[in-house]
Amino acid sequence: GAGRTGDTSNPYHCSACGFTYHFNTASAVAVFIEAPDGRCLFIRRAREPSAGKLALAGGFTDAGETGEEATRREIREEVGLELGELTYVGSWPNFYQAGGFTVPVLDLFFRAPLASETVTLARDEVSGIEWLHPLDVALEDLAFPSMRSAVAAYRKLVARG
């Protein structure tokens, strides 16, 4: 389809045991955690891929979770915050480098008001946080292309009010 990059059409086949792994798309979530002044929480990634780059807090969904459940769990784990009502922003494809493989991922993005104020960082994943207005974030400073697309879409939502 249009806009697709990367060749994930060929499955991995182990000639030793005969196992075939089809690279189906994994799902991940991220959220614009909104402060009352319009700024959102951005993290600095503590590990590869894109260590040191800005990102929205989030992560992979677990089996049996909804996108909303995964978002709340990941935010508790990464930054120790509780969220208000989640609103869907959109989804964009991503490719994540892990264990020598390129994993195709569909990133689901939400927005939510901040419902608690005490940040507790998971230092193995997050080296720091920054409260930034999405209009002020340079897209090239973001860790993933899907996040750049989500920030661009969020900017349009904010501009409409």
XYZ file of N, CA, C and O in Angstrom:
644
model
N 0.815 -1.198 0.000
C 0.000 0.000 0.000
C 0.850 1.250 0.000
O 2.048 1.219 0.220
N 0.203 2.375 -0.248
C 0.896 3.660 -0.290
C 1.470 3.996 1.077
O 0.856 3.750 2.105
N 2.656 4.558 1.067
C 3.270 4.994 2.315
C 3.980 3.912 3.096
O 4.508 4.173 4.162
N 3.997 2.684 2.595
C 4.654 1.594 3.321
C 6.134 1.570 2.993
O 6.527 1.755 1.845
N 6.936 1.326 4.012
C 8.371 1.172 3.804
C 8.841 -0.078 4.509
O 8.210 -0.549 5.446
N 9.961 -0.615 4.051
C 10.518 -1.807 4.688
C 9.918 -3.066 4.095
O 8.754 -3.098 3.730
N 10.712 -4.098 3.977
C 10.229 -5.358 3.433
C 9.994 -6.334 4.562
O 10.922 -6.903 5.107
N 8.739 -6.491 4.933
C 8.385 -7.456 5.971
C 7.526 -8.571 5.388
O 6.904 -9.311 6.116
N 7.498 -8.659 4.050
C 6.639 -9.656 3.427
C 7.221 -11.063 3.534
O 6.496 -12.038 3.486
N 8.544 -11.190 3.672
C 9.163 -12.507 3.740
C 9.221 -12.983 5.182
O 9.781 -12.312 6.037
N 8.662 -14.160 5.467
C 8.762 -14.667 6.841
C 10.181 -15.160 7.129
O 10.951 -15.437 6.216
N 10.495 -15.261 8.408
C 11.759 -15.850 8.845
C 11.534 -17.352 8.932
O 10.600 -17.805 9.592
N 12.382 -18.113 8.270
C 12.254 -19.564 8.298
C 13.543 -20.171 8.841
O 14.619 -19.931 8.312
N 13.429 -20.952 9.898
C 14.577 -21.631 10.486
C 14.754 -22.974 9.786
O 13.891 -23.860 9.910
N 15.866 -23.112 9.079
C 16.096 -24.360 8.357
C 16.407 -25.519 9.300
O 16.195 -26.685 8.963
N 16.883 -25.198 10.519
C 17.230 -26.258 11.476
C 15.994 -26.949 12.037
O 15.952 -28.176 12.145
N 14.983 -26.150 12.397
C 13.810 -26.754 13.043
C 12.537 -26.656 12.206
O 11.521 -27.246 12.559
N 12.590 -25.872 11.132
C 11.423 -25.752 10.269
C 10.419 -24.699 10.701
O 9.394 -24.516 10.055
N 10.700 -23.997 11.795
C 9.789 -22.968 12.298
C 9.759 -21.782 11.342
O 10.796 -21.332 10.855
N 8.575 -21.284 11.077
C 8.408 -20.087 10.254
C 7.752 -19.007 11.104
O 6.723 -19.263 11.737
N 8.383 -17.833 11.126
C 7.823 -16.703 11.859
C 7.417 -15.632 10.861
O 8.242 -15.141 10.099
N 6.139 -15.304 10.861
C 5.631 -14.233 10.004
C 5.697 -12.934 10.790
O 5.232 -12.872 11.926
N 6.300 -11.925 10.206
C 6.472 -10.657 10.898
C 5.184 -9.845 10.867
O 5.056 -8.860 10.153
N 4.220 -10.289 11.673
C 2.972 -9.552 11.807
C 3.230 -8.292 12.612
O 4.163 -8.220 13.413
N 2.385 -7.320 12.418
C 2.557 -6.036 13.078
C 2.218 -6.140 14.558
O 1.158 -6.649 14.934
N 3.124 -5.629 15.395
C 2.872 -5.501 16.833
C 2.145 -4.177 17.050
O 2.105 -3.324 16.158
N 1.574 -3.989 18.217
C 0.932 -2.700 18.518
C 1.611 -2.056 19.716
O 2.084 -2.728 20.632
N 1.670 -0.736 19.655
C 2.243 0.061 20.738
C 1.373 1.291 20.924
O 0.568 1.641 20.055
N 1.551 1.935 22.063
C 0.748 3.110 22.400
C 1.649 4.236 22.882
O 2.758 4.002 23.367
N 1.170 5.447 22.743
C 1.838 6.629 23.297
C 0.758 7.669 23.555
O -0.329 7.619 22.960
N 1.074 8.623 24.431
C 0.035 9.575 24.841
C 0.602 10.977 25.022
O 1.712 11.150 25.516
N -0.184 11.938 24.584
C 0.079 13.344 24.875
C -0.530 13.614 26.248
O -1.747 13.726 26.371
N 0.306 13.656 27.280
C -0.160 13.935 28.641
C -0.199 15.446 28.781
O 0.835 16.116 28.755
N -1.411 15.998 28.917
C -1.630 17.432 28.821
C -1.688 18.112 30.190
O -2.496 17.742 31.038
N -0.836 19.114 30.364
C -0.908 19.983 31.536
C -1.916 21.092 31.230
O -2.202 21.374 30.061
N -2.455 21.746 32.270
C -3.446 22.799 32.026
C -2.939 23.960 31.157
O -3.729 24.615 30.485
N -1.627 24.194 31.133
C -1.086 25.319 30.359
C -0.819 24.972 28.886
O -0.252 25.772 28.149
N -1.204 23.762 28.449
C -1.034 23.384 27.053
C 0.239 22.605 26.768
O 0.410 22.063 25.678
N 1.139 22.559 27.738
C 2.352 21.766 27.532
C 2.025 20.285 27.700
O 1.062 19.928 28.359
N 2.860 19.444 27.103
C 2.710 17.993 27.201
C 4.014 17.391 27.698
O 5.089 17.962 27.505
N 3.892 16.238 28.323
C 5.066 15.555 28.839
C 5.770 14.801 27.718
O 5.156 13.983 27.033
N 7.044 15.102 27.528
C 7.911 14.361 26.622
C 8.999 13.726 27.466
O 9.455 14.317 28.449
N 9.379 12.516 27.103
C 10.466 11.842 27.812
C 11.731 11.916 26.965
O 11.666 12.145 25.754
N 12.872 11.704 27.614
C 14.134 11.452 26.918
C 14.374 9.957 27.039
O 14.402 9.404 28.142
N 14.531 9.291 25.899
C 14.715 7.847 25.896
C 16.065 7.486 26.500
O 17.083 8.073 26.156
N 16.066 6.477 27.382
C 17.294 6.061 28.069
C 18.021 4.957 27.315
O 19.160 4.656 27.637
N 17.372 4.336 26.333
C 18.021 3.219 25.639
C 17.683 3.235 24.155
O 16.764 3.908 23.717
N 18.459 2.438 23.424
C 18.224 2.308 21.986
C 16.937 1.520 21.746
O 16.569 0.701 22.573
N 16.255 1.743 20.647
C 16.637 2.678 19.598
C 16.356 4.130 19.994
O 15.486 4.395 20.826
N 17.124 5.034 19.408
C 16.937 6.480 19.575
C 17.183 6.964 20.997
O 16.479 7.846 21.492
N 18.180 6.388 21.684
C 18.535 6.840 23.029
C 18.851 8.335 22.997
O 19.527 8.820 22.094
N 18.335 9.061 24.003
C 18.575 10.495 24.111
C 17.581 11.356 23.361
O 17.504 12.553 23.584
N 16.806 10.751 22.472
C 15.825 11.509 21.693
C 14.552 11.737 22.505
O 14.245 11.013 23.455
N 13.802 12.758 22.105
C 12.498 13.023 22.711
C 11.473 12.004 22.229
O 11.526 11.559 21.075
N 10.547 11.671 23.094
C 9.445 10.778 22.725
C 8.265 11.060 23.642
O 8.414 11.675 24.704
N 7.115 10.614 23.231
C 5.967 10.576 24.122
C 6.079 9.305 24.942
O 6.598 8.296 24.466
N 5.615 9.342 26.173
C 5.635 8.149 27.009
C 4.676 7.118 26.429
O 3.621 7.458 25.895
N 5.060 5.848 26.540
C 4.222 4.772 26.036
C 5.029 3.500 25.903
O 6.126 3.384 26.441
N 4.496 2.540 25.174
C 5.196 1.284 24.977
C 4.308 0.268 24.294
O 3.210 0.581 23.834
N 4.784 -0.972 24.255
C 4.062 -2.037 23.569
C 2.853 -2.505 24.365
O 2.871 -2.525 25.593
N 1.821 -2.918 23.641
C 0.651 -3.493 24.299
C 0.948 -4.949 24.646
O 1.698 -5.629 23.949
N 0.388 -5.401 25.737
C 0.479 -6.802 26.129
C -0.712 -7.562 25.549
O -1.763 -6.962 25.255
N -0.567 -8.862 25.410
C -1.667 -9.695 24.920
C -2.892 -9.512 25.811
O -2.782 -9.485 27.034
N -4.036 -9.336 25.183
C -5.284 -9.202 25.926
C -5.609 -7.792 26.384
O -6.677 -7.571 26.954
N -4.713 -6.833 26.159
C -4.956 -5.447 26.575
C -5.599 -4.644 25.451
O -5.286 -4.847 24.281
N -6.427 -3.690 25.841
C -6.882 -2.686 24.884
C -5.796 -1.616 24.784
O -4.889 -1.547 25.628
N -5.887 -0.791 23.771
C -4.957 0.321 23.644
C -5.019 1.247 24.847
O -3.996 1.722 25.349
N -6.221 1.467 25.353
C -6.405 2.343 26.509
C -5.786 1.744 27.777
O -5.130 2.447 28.547
N -5.999 0.434 27.981
C -5.399 -0.226 29.149
C -3.874 -0.191 29.071
O -3.201 0.080 30.075
N -3.337 -0.465 27.896
C -1.885 -0.441 27.713
C -1.329 0.957 27.968
O -0.271 1.107 28.580
N -2.043 1.978 27.510
C -1.591 3.356 27.712
C -1.505 3.676 29.198
O -0.481 4.178 29.683
N -2.545 3.378 29.946
C -2.540 3.667 31.394
C -1.432 2.882 32.109
O -0.736 3.416 32.966
N -1.269 1.602 31.744
C -0.225 0.777 32.374
C 1.162 1.326 32.053
O 2.005 1.481 32.945
N 1.418 1.602 30.793
C 2.740 2.095 30.394
C 3.078 3.431 31.067
O 4.213 3.649 31.480
N 2.106 4.300 31.216
C 2.369 5.603 31.845
C 2.659 5.418 33.333
O 3.547 6.067 33.882
N 1.945 4.514 33.978
C 2.260 4.209 35.388
C 3.682 3.670 35.503
O 4.435 4.051 36.393
N 4.052 2.733 34.598
C 5.374 2.105 34.656
C 6.499 3.085 34.342
O 7.529 3.084 35.017
N 6.332 3.902 33.307
C 7.424 4.770 32.849
C 7.597 6.029 33.683
O 8.715 6.435 33.957
N 6.482 6.670 34.028
C 6.587 7.969 34.714
C 5.740 8.073 35.974
O 5.726 9.127 36.628
N 5.039 7.008 36.348
C 4.309 6.977 37.606
C 3.114 7.911 37.675
O 2.677 8.283 38.765
N 2.544 8.274 36.543
C 1.427 9.221 36.528
C 0.104 8.525 36.229
O 0.065 7.477 35.585
N -0.971 9.145 36.694
C -2.325 8.721 36.350
C -2.887 9.701 35.338
O -2.573 10.899 35.369
N -3.728 9.184 34.451
C -4.290 9.990 33.380
C -5.781 10.168 33.551
O -6.463 9.317 34.100
N -6.286 11.296 33.022
C -7.720 11.508 32.927
C -8.260 10.745 31.733
O -7.661 9.768 31.266
N -9.363 11.205 31.182
C -10.019 10.528 30.070
C -9.135 10.520 28.822
O -8.614 11.549 28.410
N -8.978 9.338 28.254
C -8.191 9.184 27.036
C -9.036 9.484 25.799
O -10.187 9.048 25.707
N -8.455 10.231 24.876
C -9.087 10.516 23.591
C -8.134 10.061 22.494
O -6.944 10.376 22.529
N -8.667 9.340 21.526
C -7.858 8.807 20.430
C -7.439 9.937 19.494
O -8.251 10.767 19.106
N -6.157 9.957 19.129
C -5.630 10.939 18.180
C -5.475 10.317 16.799
O -5.859 10.901 15.790
N -4.908 9.117 16.730
C -4.705 8.454 15.449
C -3.662 7.369 15.564
O -3.103 7.129 16.640
N -3.380 6.710 14.435
C -2.371 5.654 14.426
C -1.480 5.819 13.205
O -1.935 6.251 12.150
N -0.207 5.447 13.398
C 0.779 5.533 12.327
C 1.711 4.331 12.430
O 2.063 3.907 13.527
N 2.148 3.804 11.274
C 3.072 2.674 11.294
C 4.480 3.106 11.688
O 4.870 4.267 11.489
N 5.215 2.169 12.253
C 6.566 2.422 12.717
C 7.361 1.134 12.509
O 6.781 0.060 12.345
N 8.673 1.246 12.509
C 9.547 0.072 12.482
C 10.508 0.206 13.651
O 11.161 1.234 13.802
N 10.563 -0.812 14.490
C 11.324 -0.781 15.737
C 12.445 -1.801 15.636
O 12.194 -2.966 15.320
N 13.665 -1.365 15.898
C 14.821 -2.273 15.850
C 14.957 -2.974 17.199
O 15.126 -2.311 18.219
N 14.865 -4.295 17.188
C 14.959 -5.054 18.445
C 15.566 -6.423 18.171
O 15.099 -7.145 17.287
N 16.611 -6.768 18.908
C 17.208 -8.091 18.827
C 17.697 -8.463 17.443
O 17.627 -9.628 17.069
N 18.155 -7.490 16.674
C 18.643 -7.765 15.334
C 17.551 -7.850 14.281
O 17.830 -8.107 13.117
N 16.306 -7.669 14.679
C 15.179 -7.706 13.756
C 14.568 -6.315 13.625
O 14.635 -5.502 14.548
N 13.942 -6.080 12.498
C 13.119 -4.890 12.318
C 11.681 -5.321 12.526
O 11.143 -6.110 11.748
N 11.083 -4.837 13.602
C 9.728 -5.236 13.973
C 8.745 -4.190 13.460
O 8.850 -3.016 13.821
N 7.787 -4.596 12.610
C 6.765 -3.634 12.188
C 5.784 -3.398 13.336
O 5.345 -4.348 13.999
N 5.470 -2.133 13.580
C 4.621 -1.758 14.709
C 3.560 -0.773 14.235
O 3.839 0.084 13.402
N 2.365 -0.889 14.769
C 1.339 0.116 14.580
C 1.233 0.876 15.894
O 0.861 0.306 16.925
N 1.609 2.155 15.869
C 1.582 2.992 17.066
C 0.239 3.707 17.161
O -0.167 4.415 16.232
N -0.448 3.513 18.287
C -1.721 4.172 18.575
C -1.441 5.352 19.496
O -0.794 5.181 20.535
N -1.934 6.530 19.138
C -1.682 7.730 19.923
C -2.970 8.249 20.542
O -4.011 8.303 19.889
N -2.853 8.630 21.815
C -3.963 9.183 22.574
C -3.548 10.528 23.153
O -2.369 10.875 23.164
N -4.527 11.250 23.667
C -4.269 12.440 24.476
C -5.087 12.301 25.752
O -6.146 11.664 25.746
N -4.569 12.864 26.839
C -5.270 12.765 28.116
C -4.775 13.853 29.050
O -3.585 14.179 29.052
N -5.672 14.428 29.853
C -5.214 15.381 30.859
C -4.471 14.658 31.984
O -4.759 13.499 32.298
N -3.540 15.354 32.549
C -2.795 14.865 33.702
C -3.739 14.772 34.892
O -4.468 15.712 35.185
N -3.755 13.628 35.593
C -4.650 13.448 36.735
C -3.895 13.291 38.048
O -4.491 13.213 39.104
N -2.562 13.230 37.991
C -1.737 13.182 39.197
C -0.487 13.986 38.899
O -0.212 14.311 37.749
N 0.277 14.330 39.933
C 1.379 15.259 39.697
C 2.759 14.759 40.098
O 3.746 15.416 39.803
N 2.855 13.619 40.741
C 4.152 13.140 41.204
C 4.753 12.193 40.174
O 4.233 11.100 39.943
N 5.837 12.640 39.551
C 6.504 11.844 38.523
C 7.509 10.905 39.183
O 8.298 11.324 40.032
N 7.469 9.636 38.807
C 8.450 8.643 39.241
C 8.969 7.953 37.989
O 8.231 7.225 37.338
N 10.226 8.204 37.634
C 10.764 7.702 36.376
C 11.273 6.269 36.479
O 11.914 5.903 37.464
N 10.999 5.493 35.443
C 11.618 4.181 35.270
C 12.947 4.454 34.563
O 13.004 4.599 33.355
N 14.025 4.564 35.330
C 15.315 5.041 34.803
C 15.920 4.145 33.734
O 16.739 4.603 32.948
N 15.520 2.882 33.686
C 16.037 2.016 32.617
C 15.436 2.381 31.258
O 15.993 2.047 30.221
N 14.300 3.082 31.272
C 13.636 3.458 30.029
C 13.638 4.960 29.777
O 13.613 5.395 28.628
N 13.621 5.749 30.854
C 13.453 7.201 30.745
C 14.599 7.892 31.466
O 14.784 7.712 32.666
N 15.369 8.694 30.724
C 16.484 9.403 31.367
C 16.058 10.753 31.918
O 16.744 11.319 32.750
N 14.915 11.255 31.486
C 14.409 12.524 31.990
C 13.104 12.876 31.313
O 12.677 12.206 30.368
N 12.455 13.916 31.817
C 11.221 14.397 31.202
C 11.349 15.888 30.927
O 12.153 16.590 31.552
N 10.561 16.345 29.981
C 10.475 17.767 29.667
C 9.017 18.086 29.376
O 8.362 17.370 28.627
N 8.515 19.164 29.979
C 7.174 19.635 29.677
C 7.313 20.668 28.570
O 7.867 21.752 28.786
N 6.854 20.325 27.372
C 7.020 21.174 26.201
C 5.684 21.355 25.504
O 4.834 20.456 25.512
N 5.522 22.522 24.875
C 4.329 22.688 24.055
C 4.591 21.998 22.721
O 5.636 22.231 22.109
N 3.683 21.146 22.258
C 3.915 20.432 20.999
C 4.212 21.351 19.805
O 4.871 20.926 18.863
N 3.752 22.580 19.857
C 4.067 23.526 18.774
C 5.538 23.908 18.767
O 6.066 24.327 17.740
N 6.202 23.780 19.918
C 7.596 24.200 20.046
C 8.603 23.073 19.823
O 9.804 23.322 19.787
N 8.125 21.850 19.698
C 9.025 20.700 19.550
C 9.472 20.587 18.093
O 8.645 20.583 17.178
N 10.778 20.507 17.891
C 11.312 20.276 16.545
C 11.076 18.810 16.177
O 11.503 17.915 16.910
N 10.397 18.575 15.078
C 10.040 17.204 14.707
C 11.264 16.306 14.573
O 11.211 15.132 14.923
N 12.391 16.849 14.122
C 13.598 16.031 13.955
C 14.190 15.583 15.295
O 15.032 14.688 15.329
N 13.778 16.200 16.400
C 14.245 15.793 17.728
C 13.476 14.586 18.276
O 13.844 14.044 19.316
N 12.412 14.180 17.587
C 11.585 13.067 18.052
C 12.167 11.730 17.610
O 12.749 11.610 16.533
N 12.003 10.721 18.455
C 12.649 9.421 18.288
C 12.191 8.645 17.056
O 12.993 7.936 16.459
N 10.921 8.761 16.682
C 10.382 7.883 15.645
C 9.551 8.655 14.629
O 8.862 9.606 14.992
N 9.562 8.212 13.356
C 8.736 8.869 12.334
C 7.243 8.881 12.696
O 6.551 9.862 12.415
N 6.748 7.805 13.304
C 5.331 7.766 13.681
C 5.010 8.874 14.678
O 3.933 9.472 14.633
N 5.955 9.178 15.566
C 5.756 10.235 16.559
C 5.744 11.615 15.899
O 5.003 12.494 16.304
N 6.573 11.770 14.870
C 6.568 13.035 14.122
C 5.196 13.251 13.485
O 4.654 14.354 13.518
N 4.638 12.189 12.917
C 3.299 12.277 12.308
C 2.245 12.584 13.357
O 1.335 13.389 13.124
N 2.349 11.942 14.522
C 1.372 12.168 15.589
C 1.446 13.594 16.113
O 0.408 14.223 16.367
N 2.646 14.131 16.287
C 2.783 15.516 16.767
C 2.201 16.483 15.737
O 1.509 17.435 16.089
N 2.447 16.224 14.463
C 1.872 17.080 13.417
C 0.340 17.044 13.466
O -0.317 18.085 13.351
N -0.248 15.867 13.660
C -1.702 15.743 13.761
C -2.218 16.422 15.027
O -3.264 17.086 15.007
N -1.494 16.261 16.133
C -1.892 16.885 17.398
C -1.902 18.403 17.264
O -2.787 19.070 17.778
N -0.915 18.946 16.574
C -0.849 20.393 16.356
C -2.107 20.894 15.663
O -2.636 21.945 15.998
N -2.606 20.119 14.700
C -3.841 20.506 13.998
C -5.039 20.444 14.937
O -5.922 21.307 14.882
N -5.094 19.421 15.797
C -6.187 19.317 16.772
C -6.177 20.517 17.718
O -7.231 21.085 18.010
N -5.014 20.878 18.203
C -4.892 21.995 19.152
C -5.275 23.310 18.472
O -5.936 24.160 19.064
N -4.870 23.459 17.222
C -5.167 24.689 16.477
C -6.689 24.851 16.281
O -7.184 25.970 16.288
N -7.400 23.737 16.128
C -8.857 23.787 15.971
C -9.569 24.040 17.293
O -10.739 24.317 17.326
N -8.818 23.851 18.395
C -9.411 24.034 19.716
C -9.950 22.765 20.226
O -10.666 22.589 21.105
